[in-house]
XYZ file of C-alpha atoms in Angstrom:
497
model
C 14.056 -14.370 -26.882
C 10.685 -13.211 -27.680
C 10.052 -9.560 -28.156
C 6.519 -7.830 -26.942
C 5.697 -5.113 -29.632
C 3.561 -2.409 -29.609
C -0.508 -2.702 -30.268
C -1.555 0.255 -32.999
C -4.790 0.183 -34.929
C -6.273 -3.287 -33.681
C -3.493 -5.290 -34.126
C 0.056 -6.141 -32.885
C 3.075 -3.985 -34.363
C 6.890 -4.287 -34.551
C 8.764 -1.723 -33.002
C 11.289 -0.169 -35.647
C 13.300 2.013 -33.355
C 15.861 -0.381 -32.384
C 15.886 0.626 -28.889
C 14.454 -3.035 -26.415
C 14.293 -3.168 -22.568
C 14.696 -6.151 -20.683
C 12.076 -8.428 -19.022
C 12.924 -10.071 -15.932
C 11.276 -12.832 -13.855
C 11.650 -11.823 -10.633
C 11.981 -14.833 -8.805
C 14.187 -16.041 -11.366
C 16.469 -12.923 -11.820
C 16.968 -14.261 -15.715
C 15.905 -12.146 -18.429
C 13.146 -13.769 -20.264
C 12.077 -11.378 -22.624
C 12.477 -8.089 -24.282
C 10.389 -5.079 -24.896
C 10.019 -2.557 -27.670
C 10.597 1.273 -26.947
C 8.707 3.579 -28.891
C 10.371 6.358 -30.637
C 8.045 9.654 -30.945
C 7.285 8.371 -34.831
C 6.075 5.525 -33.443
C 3.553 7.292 -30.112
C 2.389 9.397 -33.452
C 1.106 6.340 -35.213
C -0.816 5.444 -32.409
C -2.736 8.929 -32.187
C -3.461 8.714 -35.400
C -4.680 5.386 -35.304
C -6.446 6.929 -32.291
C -7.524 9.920 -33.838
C -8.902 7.993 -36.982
C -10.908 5.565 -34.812
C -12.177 8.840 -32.281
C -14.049 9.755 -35.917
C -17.027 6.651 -35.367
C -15.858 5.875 -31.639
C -16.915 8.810 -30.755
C -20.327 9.423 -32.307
C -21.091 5.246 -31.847
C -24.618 5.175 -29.607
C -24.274 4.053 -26.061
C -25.948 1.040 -26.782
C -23.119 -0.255 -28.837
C -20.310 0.875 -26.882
C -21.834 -1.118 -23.991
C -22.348 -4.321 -25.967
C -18.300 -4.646 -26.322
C -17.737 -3.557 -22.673
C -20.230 -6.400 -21.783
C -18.384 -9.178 -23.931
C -14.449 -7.539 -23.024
C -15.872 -7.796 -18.951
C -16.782 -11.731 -19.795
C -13.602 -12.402 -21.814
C -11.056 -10.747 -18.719
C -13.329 -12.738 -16.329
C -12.553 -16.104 -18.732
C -8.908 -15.157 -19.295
C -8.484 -13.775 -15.536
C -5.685 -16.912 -14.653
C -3.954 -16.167 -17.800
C -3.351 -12.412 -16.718
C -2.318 -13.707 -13.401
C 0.167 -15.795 -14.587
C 1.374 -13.030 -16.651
C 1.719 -10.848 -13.795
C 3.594 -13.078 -11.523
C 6.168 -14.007 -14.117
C 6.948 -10.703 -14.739
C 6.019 -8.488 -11.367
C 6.660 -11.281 -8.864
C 3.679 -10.845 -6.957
C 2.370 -14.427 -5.993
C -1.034 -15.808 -7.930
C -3.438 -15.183 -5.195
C -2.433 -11.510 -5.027
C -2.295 -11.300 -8.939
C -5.560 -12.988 -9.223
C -6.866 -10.082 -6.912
C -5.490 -7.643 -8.664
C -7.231 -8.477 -11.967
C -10.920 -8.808 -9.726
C -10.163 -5.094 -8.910
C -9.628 -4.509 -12.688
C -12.994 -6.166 -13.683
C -14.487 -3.657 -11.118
C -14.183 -0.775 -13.456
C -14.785 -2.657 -16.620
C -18.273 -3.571 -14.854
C -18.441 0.680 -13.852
C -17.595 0.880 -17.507
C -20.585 -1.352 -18.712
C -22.935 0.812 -16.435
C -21.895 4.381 -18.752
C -25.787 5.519 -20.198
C -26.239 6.088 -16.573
C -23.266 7.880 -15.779
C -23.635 10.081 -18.961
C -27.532 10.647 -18.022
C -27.305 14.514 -18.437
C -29.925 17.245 -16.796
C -32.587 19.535 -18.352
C -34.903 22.463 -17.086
C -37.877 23.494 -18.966
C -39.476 26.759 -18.760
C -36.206 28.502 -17.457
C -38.294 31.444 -18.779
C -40.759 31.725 -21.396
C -40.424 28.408 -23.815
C -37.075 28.708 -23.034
C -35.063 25.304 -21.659
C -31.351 24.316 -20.500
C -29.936 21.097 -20.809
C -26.493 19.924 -19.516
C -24.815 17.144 -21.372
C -21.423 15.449 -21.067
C -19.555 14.617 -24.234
C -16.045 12.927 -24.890
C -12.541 14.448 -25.323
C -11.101 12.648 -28.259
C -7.833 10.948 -28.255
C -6.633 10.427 -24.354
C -3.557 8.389 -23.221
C -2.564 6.481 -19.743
C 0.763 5.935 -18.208
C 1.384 3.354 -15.599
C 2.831 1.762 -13.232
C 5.012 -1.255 -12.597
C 3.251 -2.799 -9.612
C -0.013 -3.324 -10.967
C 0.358 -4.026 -14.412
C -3.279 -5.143 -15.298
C -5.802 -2.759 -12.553
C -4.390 0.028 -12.909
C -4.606 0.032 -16.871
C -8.145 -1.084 -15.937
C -8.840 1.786 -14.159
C -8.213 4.101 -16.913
C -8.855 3.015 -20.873
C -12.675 0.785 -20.145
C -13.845 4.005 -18.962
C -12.633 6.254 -21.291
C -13.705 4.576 -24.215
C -16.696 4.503 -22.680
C -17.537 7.749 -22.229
C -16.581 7.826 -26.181
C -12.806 8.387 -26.540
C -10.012 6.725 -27.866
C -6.643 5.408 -25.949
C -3.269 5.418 -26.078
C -1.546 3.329 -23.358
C 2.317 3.591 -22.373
C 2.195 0.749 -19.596
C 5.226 0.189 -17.324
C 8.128 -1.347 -19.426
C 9.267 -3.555 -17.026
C 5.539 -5.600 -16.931
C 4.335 -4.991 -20.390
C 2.778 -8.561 -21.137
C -0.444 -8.062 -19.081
C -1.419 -4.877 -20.619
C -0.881 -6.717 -24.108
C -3.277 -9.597 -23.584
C -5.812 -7.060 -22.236
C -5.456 -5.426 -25.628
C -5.675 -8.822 -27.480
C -9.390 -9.365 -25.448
C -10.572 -5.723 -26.383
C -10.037 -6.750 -30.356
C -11.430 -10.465 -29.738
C -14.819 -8.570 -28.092
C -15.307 -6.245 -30.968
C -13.448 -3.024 -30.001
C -13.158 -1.073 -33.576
C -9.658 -0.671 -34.547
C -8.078 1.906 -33.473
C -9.975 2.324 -30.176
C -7.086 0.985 -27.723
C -3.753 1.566 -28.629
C -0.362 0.395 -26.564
C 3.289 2.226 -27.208
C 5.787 0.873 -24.918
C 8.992 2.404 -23.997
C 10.858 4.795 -21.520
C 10.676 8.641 -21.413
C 10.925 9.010 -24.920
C 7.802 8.048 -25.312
C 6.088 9.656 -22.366
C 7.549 13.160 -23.551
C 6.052 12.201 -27.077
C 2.770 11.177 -25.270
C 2.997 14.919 -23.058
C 3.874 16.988 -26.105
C 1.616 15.415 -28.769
C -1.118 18.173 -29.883
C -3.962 15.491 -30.609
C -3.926 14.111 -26.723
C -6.447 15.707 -24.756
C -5.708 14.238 -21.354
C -3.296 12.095 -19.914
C -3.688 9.919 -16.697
C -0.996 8.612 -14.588
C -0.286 6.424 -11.608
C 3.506 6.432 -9.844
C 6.104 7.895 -7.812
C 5.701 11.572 -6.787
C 8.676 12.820 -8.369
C 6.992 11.496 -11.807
C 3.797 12.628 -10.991
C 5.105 15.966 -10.585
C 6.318 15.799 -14.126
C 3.681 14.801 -16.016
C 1.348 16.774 -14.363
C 3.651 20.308 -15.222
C 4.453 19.286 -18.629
C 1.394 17.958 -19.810
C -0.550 20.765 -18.763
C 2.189 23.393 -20.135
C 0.739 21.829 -23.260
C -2.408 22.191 -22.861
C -3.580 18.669 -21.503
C -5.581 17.456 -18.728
C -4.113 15.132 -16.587
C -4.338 13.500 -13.437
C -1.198 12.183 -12.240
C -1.438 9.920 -8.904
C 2.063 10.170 -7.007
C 3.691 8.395 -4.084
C 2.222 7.718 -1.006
C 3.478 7.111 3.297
C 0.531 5.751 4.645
C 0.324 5.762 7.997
C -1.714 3.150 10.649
C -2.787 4.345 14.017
C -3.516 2.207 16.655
C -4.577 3.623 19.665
C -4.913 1.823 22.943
C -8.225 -0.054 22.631
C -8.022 -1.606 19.711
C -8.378 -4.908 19.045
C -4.536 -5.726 18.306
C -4.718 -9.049 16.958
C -7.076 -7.635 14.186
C -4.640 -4.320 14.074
C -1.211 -6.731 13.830
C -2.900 -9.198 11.249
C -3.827 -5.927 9.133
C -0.191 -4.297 9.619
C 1.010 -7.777 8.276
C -0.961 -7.957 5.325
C -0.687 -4.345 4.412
C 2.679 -4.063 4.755
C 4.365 -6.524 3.026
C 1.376 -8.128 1.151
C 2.298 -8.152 -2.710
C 6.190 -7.497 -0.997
C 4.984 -3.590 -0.127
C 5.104 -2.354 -3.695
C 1.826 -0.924 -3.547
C 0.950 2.896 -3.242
C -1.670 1.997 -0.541
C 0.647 -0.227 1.631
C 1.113 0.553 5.322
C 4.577 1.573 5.816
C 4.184 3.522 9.038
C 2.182 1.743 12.483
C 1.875 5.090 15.048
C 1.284 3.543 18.446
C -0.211 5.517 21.282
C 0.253 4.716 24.350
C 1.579 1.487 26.127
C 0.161 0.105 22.753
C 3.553 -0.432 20.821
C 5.637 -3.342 22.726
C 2.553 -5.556 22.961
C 1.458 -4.897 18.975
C 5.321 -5.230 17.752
C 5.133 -8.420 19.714
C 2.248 -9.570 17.698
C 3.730 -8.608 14.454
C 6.947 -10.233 14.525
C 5.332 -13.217 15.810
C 3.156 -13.289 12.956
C 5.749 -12.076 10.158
C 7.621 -15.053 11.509
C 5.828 -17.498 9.893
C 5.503 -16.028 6.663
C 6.282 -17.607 3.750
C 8.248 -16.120 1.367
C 8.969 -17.323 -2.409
C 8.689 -17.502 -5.828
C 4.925 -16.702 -7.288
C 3.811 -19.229 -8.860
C 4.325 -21.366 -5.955
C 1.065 -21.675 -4.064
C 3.081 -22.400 -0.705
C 4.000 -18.442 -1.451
C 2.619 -15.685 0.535
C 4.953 -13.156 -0.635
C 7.549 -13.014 -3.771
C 10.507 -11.288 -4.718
C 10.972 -7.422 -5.800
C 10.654 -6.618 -9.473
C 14.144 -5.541 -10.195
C 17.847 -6.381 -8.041
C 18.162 -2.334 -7.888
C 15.089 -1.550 -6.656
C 15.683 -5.337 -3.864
C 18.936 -3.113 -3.025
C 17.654 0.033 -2.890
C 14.601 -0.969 -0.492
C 17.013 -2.320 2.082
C 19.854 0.764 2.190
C 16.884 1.925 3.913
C 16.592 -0.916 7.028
C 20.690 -0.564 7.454
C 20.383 2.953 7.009
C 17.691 3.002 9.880
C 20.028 0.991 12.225
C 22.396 3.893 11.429
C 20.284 6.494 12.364
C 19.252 4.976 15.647
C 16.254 2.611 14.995
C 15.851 -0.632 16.537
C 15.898 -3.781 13.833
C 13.554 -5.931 14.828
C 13.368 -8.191 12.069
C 16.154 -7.654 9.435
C 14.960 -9.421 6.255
C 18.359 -7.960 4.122
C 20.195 -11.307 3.823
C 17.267 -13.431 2.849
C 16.901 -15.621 -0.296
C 15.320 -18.433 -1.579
C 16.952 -22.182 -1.827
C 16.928 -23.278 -5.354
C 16.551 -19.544 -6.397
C 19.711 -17.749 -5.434
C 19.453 -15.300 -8.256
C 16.345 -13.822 -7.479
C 15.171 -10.347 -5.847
C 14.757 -11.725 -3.021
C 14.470 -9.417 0.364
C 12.530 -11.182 3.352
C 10.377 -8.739 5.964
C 11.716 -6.097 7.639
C 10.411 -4.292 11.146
C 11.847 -0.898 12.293
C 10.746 0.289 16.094
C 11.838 3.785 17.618
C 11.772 5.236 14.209
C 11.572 9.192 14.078
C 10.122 11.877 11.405
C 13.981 12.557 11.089
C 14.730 9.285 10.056
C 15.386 8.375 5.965
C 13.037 5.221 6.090
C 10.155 7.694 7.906
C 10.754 10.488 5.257
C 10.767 8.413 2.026
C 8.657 6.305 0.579
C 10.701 2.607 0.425
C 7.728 0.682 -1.728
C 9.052 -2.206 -0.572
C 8.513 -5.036 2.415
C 9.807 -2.499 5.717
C 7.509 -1.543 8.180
C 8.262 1.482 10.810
C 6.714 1.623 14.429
C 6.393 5.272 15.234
C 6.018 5.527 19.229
C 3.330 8.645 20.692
C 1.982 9.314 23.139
C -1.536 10.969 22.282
C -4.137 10.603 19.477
C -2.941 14.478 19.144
C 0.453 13.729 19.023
C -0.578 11.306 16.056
C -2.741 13.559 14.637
C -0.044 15.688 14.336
C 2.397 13.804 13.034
C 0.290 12.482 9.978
C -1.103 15.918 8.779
C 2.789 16.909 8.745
C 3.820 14.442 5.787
C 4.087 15.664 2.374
C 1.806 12.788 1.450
C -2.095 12.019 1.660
C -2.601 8.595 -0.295
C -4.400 6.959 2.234
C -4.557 6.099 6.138
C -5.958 4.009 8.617
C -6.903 3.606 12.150
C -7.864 1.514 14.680
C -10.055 1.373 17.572
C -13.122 0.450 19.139
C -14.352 4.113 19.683
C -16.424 5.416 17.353
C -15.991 9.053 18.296
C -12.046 8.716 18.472
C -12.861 6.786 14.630
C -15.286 10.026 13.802
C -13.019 12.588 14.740
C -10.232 10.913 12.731
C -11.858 10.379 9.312
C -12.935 14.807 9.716
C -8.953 15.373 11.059
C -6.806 13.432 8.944
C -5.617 15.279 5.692
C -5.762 11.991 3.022
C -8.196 11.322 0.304
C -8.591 7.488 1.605
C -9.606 7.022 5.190
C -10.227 3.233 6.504
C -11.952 2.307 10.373
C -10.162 -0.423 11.125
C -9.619 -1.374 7.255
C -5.767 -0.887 6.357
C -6.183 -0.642 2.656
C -8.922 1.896 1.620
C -9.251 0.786 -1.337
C -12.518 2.464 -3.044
C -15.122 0.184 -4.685
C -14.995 0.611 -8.371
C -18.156 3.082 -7.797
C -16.081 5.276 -5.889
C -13.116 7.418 -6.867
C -9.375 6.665 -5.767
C -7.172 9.550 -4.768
C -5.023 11.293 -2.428
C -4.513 14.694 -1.362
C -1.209 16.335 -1.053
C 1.519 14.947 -2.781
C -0.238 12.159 -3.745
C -2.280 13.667 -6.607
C -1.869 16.724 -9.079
C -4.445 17.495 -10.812
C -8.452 18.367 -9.663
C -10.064 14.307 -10.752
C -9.338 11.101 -8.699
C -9.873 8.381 -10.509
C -12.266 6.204 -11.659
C -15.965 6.625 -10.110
C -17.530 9.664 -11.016
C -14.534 11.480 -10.845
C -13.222 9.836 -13.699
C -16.255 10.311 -16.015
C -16.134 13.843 -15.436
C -12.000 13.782 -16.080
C -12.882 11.804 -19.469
C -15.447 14.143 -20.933
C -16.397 17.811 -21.286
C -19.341 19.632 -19.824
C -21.578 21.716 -22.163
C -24.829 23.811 -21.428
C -27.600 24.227 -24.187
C -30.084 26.623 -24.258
C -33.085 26.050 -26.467
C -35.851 28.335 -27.425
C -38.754 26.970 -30.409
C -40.649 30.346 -30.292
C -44.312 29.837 -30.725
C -45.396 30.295 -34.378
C -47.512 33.922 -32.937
C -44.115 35.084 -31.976
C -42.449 37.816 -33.566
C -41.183 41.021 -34.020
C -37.452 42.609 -32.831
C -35.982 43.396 -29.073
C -32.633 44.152 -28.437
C -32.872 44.140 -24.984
C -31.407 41.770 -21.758
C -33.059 38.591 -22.288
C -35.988 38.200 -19.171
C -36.318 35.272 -16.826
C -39.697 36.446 -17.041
């Protein structure tokens, strides 16, 4: 069975702790590989291969830096249907969605390549007599990334390109369960000249993220995953002294209000819903209809989730795959019996599905939920998995009111031809992410991605400017080159005069 090891000072190494994790293929529900777990020895020879590197990393001129972000962006782009295969055999997503995922990816690496004019500092002259100020940004050293299962390439993407731009070096823990993606990504940094030592990849469990949280020579730590999690790393790693940004969980919601174009809202609830089987932190999991705008919309849904086609991911007839793991397939739909339970009607019950020829698989087909309440378990947590709710009010208030009430503020959407009704939303809605009649908000690579709420901790989104300024340090320098007439002694307040 082969093994993926750990990456430590530009090449691949052998994990020595003895502890392995499995590797599933999804659609399969066979164990095709194994993975390494770091032990804390083994997250501290990665700082120091870190640390050692952060020595001429970290003083290296802009110009070079850029030159290996401008080869790695053309070997990702070369190797992109390689990572998407890797993704799908070991996430489940299908290849279209995979493929996507790495284009999103490349975004940042391009951000990355654009870094002298991110790091362009400012300067006064003459802030009084020959005296100037100039404001510069510098690196923080070694910095580490955590991340998630369900985008096992981007979201690794959106963290280490721009952090060793700005000058630092990286230690990535990437999701056990998907580790292969992150390890070809590491392959292409060495193949487009990144010094040794620059990128770094521990995998493991939470021995190795407490070794990562407590280790003295990290600066900062970025995350992406559930809340709970979030919470963690965000309280420990700054107990030691860290910066970190830890993205959490999300329940984003999708109002439709009654004169919007449903066809165009019910082909978005589809795709954002159960696209990449609704393990995504920016999936729609809650439709709020206004009005007399729910029957005809669920009637559009359902007719469209009808013809879906669900199977394995490498099959191009696919339009959605299995879940990554048979707990998390069973855990996702407690929640649609659970709903019956509680009073919700079942429109589409996707529990018993599977795939001929693939019985083994974590397979779960579409589910639909209408008359769901704020009282119910699959309106209160967030399922990450293919169930959609239909949440029934009857004003854009009574919306309003709801959505600003949830513990989370990942992102939102809404939908209508009015563009006050769309102004007064995007100024009323408490979430970081705000689409017009765009269900994913998404942020271009140029823009930072964040929540509010329970769906970040920590003052930096990421990416964008927001994550230059969470991978380096501000500093202020004041300059003076007296003139050679100057001279004698004054111990008084310096003059802006």
């Amino acid at each position: 069975m082969k093994t993926i090891n750990h990456w430590i000072g530009g090449k691949p190494v052998e994990g020595v702790s003895g502890n392995f994790g499995p590797v599933y293929n999804p659609a399969t529900g066979a164990q095709e590989k194994q993975v390494a777990f770091a032990s804390a020895d083994e997250v501290d020879a990665a700082v120091r291969a870190a640390k050692e590197a952060f020595a001429s990393w970290g003083t290296s001129s802009l110009a070079k830096r850029t030159s290996v972000l401008f080869k790695y962006r053309e070997l990702v782009d070369a190797h992109r249907e390689e990572i998407a295969r890797l993704i799908t055999a070991e996430h489940g997503k299908v290849h279209s969605d995979a493929l996507g995922e790495v284009a999103r990816g490349l975004e940042i690496i391009e951000l990355a390549c654009g870094i002298p004019e991110k790091l362009k500092g400012e300067l006064s002259t003459q802030v009084s007599t020959r005296v100037d100020v100039a404001a510069i940004r510098q690196s923080l050293g070694v910095v580490a990334g955590i991340t998630p299962f369900n985008f096992p390439a981007m979201v690794p993407m959106w963290m280490f390109p721009l952090a060793i731009a700005c000058g630092n070096t990286f230690v990535l823990k990437p999701s056990e369960k998907v580790p292969s993606a992150a390890f070809k990504l590491a392959e292409l940094a060495a193949e487009a000249g990144l010094p040794d030592g620059v990128l770094n990849i521990v995998n493991g469990d939470k021995v190795a993220v407490d070794a990562i949280l407590a280790h003295p020579d990290i600066a900062a730590v970025s995350f992406v995953g559930s809340t709970p999690i979030a919470r963690y790393i965000h309280t420990t790693g700054t107990a030691n002294g860290k910066r970190v940004q830890a993205l959490g969980g999300a329940k984003n919601h999708m109002l439709v209000l009654p004169d919007a174009d449903l066809d165009l809202a019910a082909d978005s609830a589809i795709n954002a819903a159960y696209g990449s089987a609704g393990e995504r932190c920016m999936a729609i999991s809650v439709v709020v209809a206004v009005g007399e705008t729910a029957d005809p919309l669920i009637g559009k849904i359902k007719e469209r989730a009808d013809q879906l086609r669900i199977g394995p991911g490498d099959d191009p007839a696919s339009e959605m795959g299995p879940l990554i793991t048979k707990v998390h397939r069973d855990k996702v739909a407690s929640y649609v019996t659970g709903a019956a339970a509680q009073g919700a009607d079942v429109v589409i019950d996707g529990t018993g599905y599977t795939v001929e020829g693939y019985e083994d698989g974590h397979w779960l087909g579409i589910s639909l939920l209408d008359h769901v309440t704020p009282e119910m378990d699959a309106y209160r947590d967030e399922i990450f998995g293919p169930v959609l709710s239909v949440v029934r009010v009857d004003t854009y208030d009574e919306a309003i009111a709801l959505m600003n009430n949830s513990p989370w503020g990942n992102g939102t959407a809404i939908f209508t031809r009015d563009g006050g009704a769309a102004r007064r939303f995007q100024l009323e809605v408490e979430a970081g992410m705000v689409g017009v009649n765009v269900p994913i908000p998404v942020p271009v690579g140029y823009h930072s991605f964040g929540g509010w709420k329970d769906s970040l901790f920590g003052d930096h989104h990421i990416y964008g400017n927001d994550g230059v300024h969470f991978y380096t340090r501000g500093k202020v320098v004041t300059t003076r080159w007296p003139d050679p007439s100057d001279g004698g002694i004054n111990l008084g307040f310096p003059s802006n005069h």
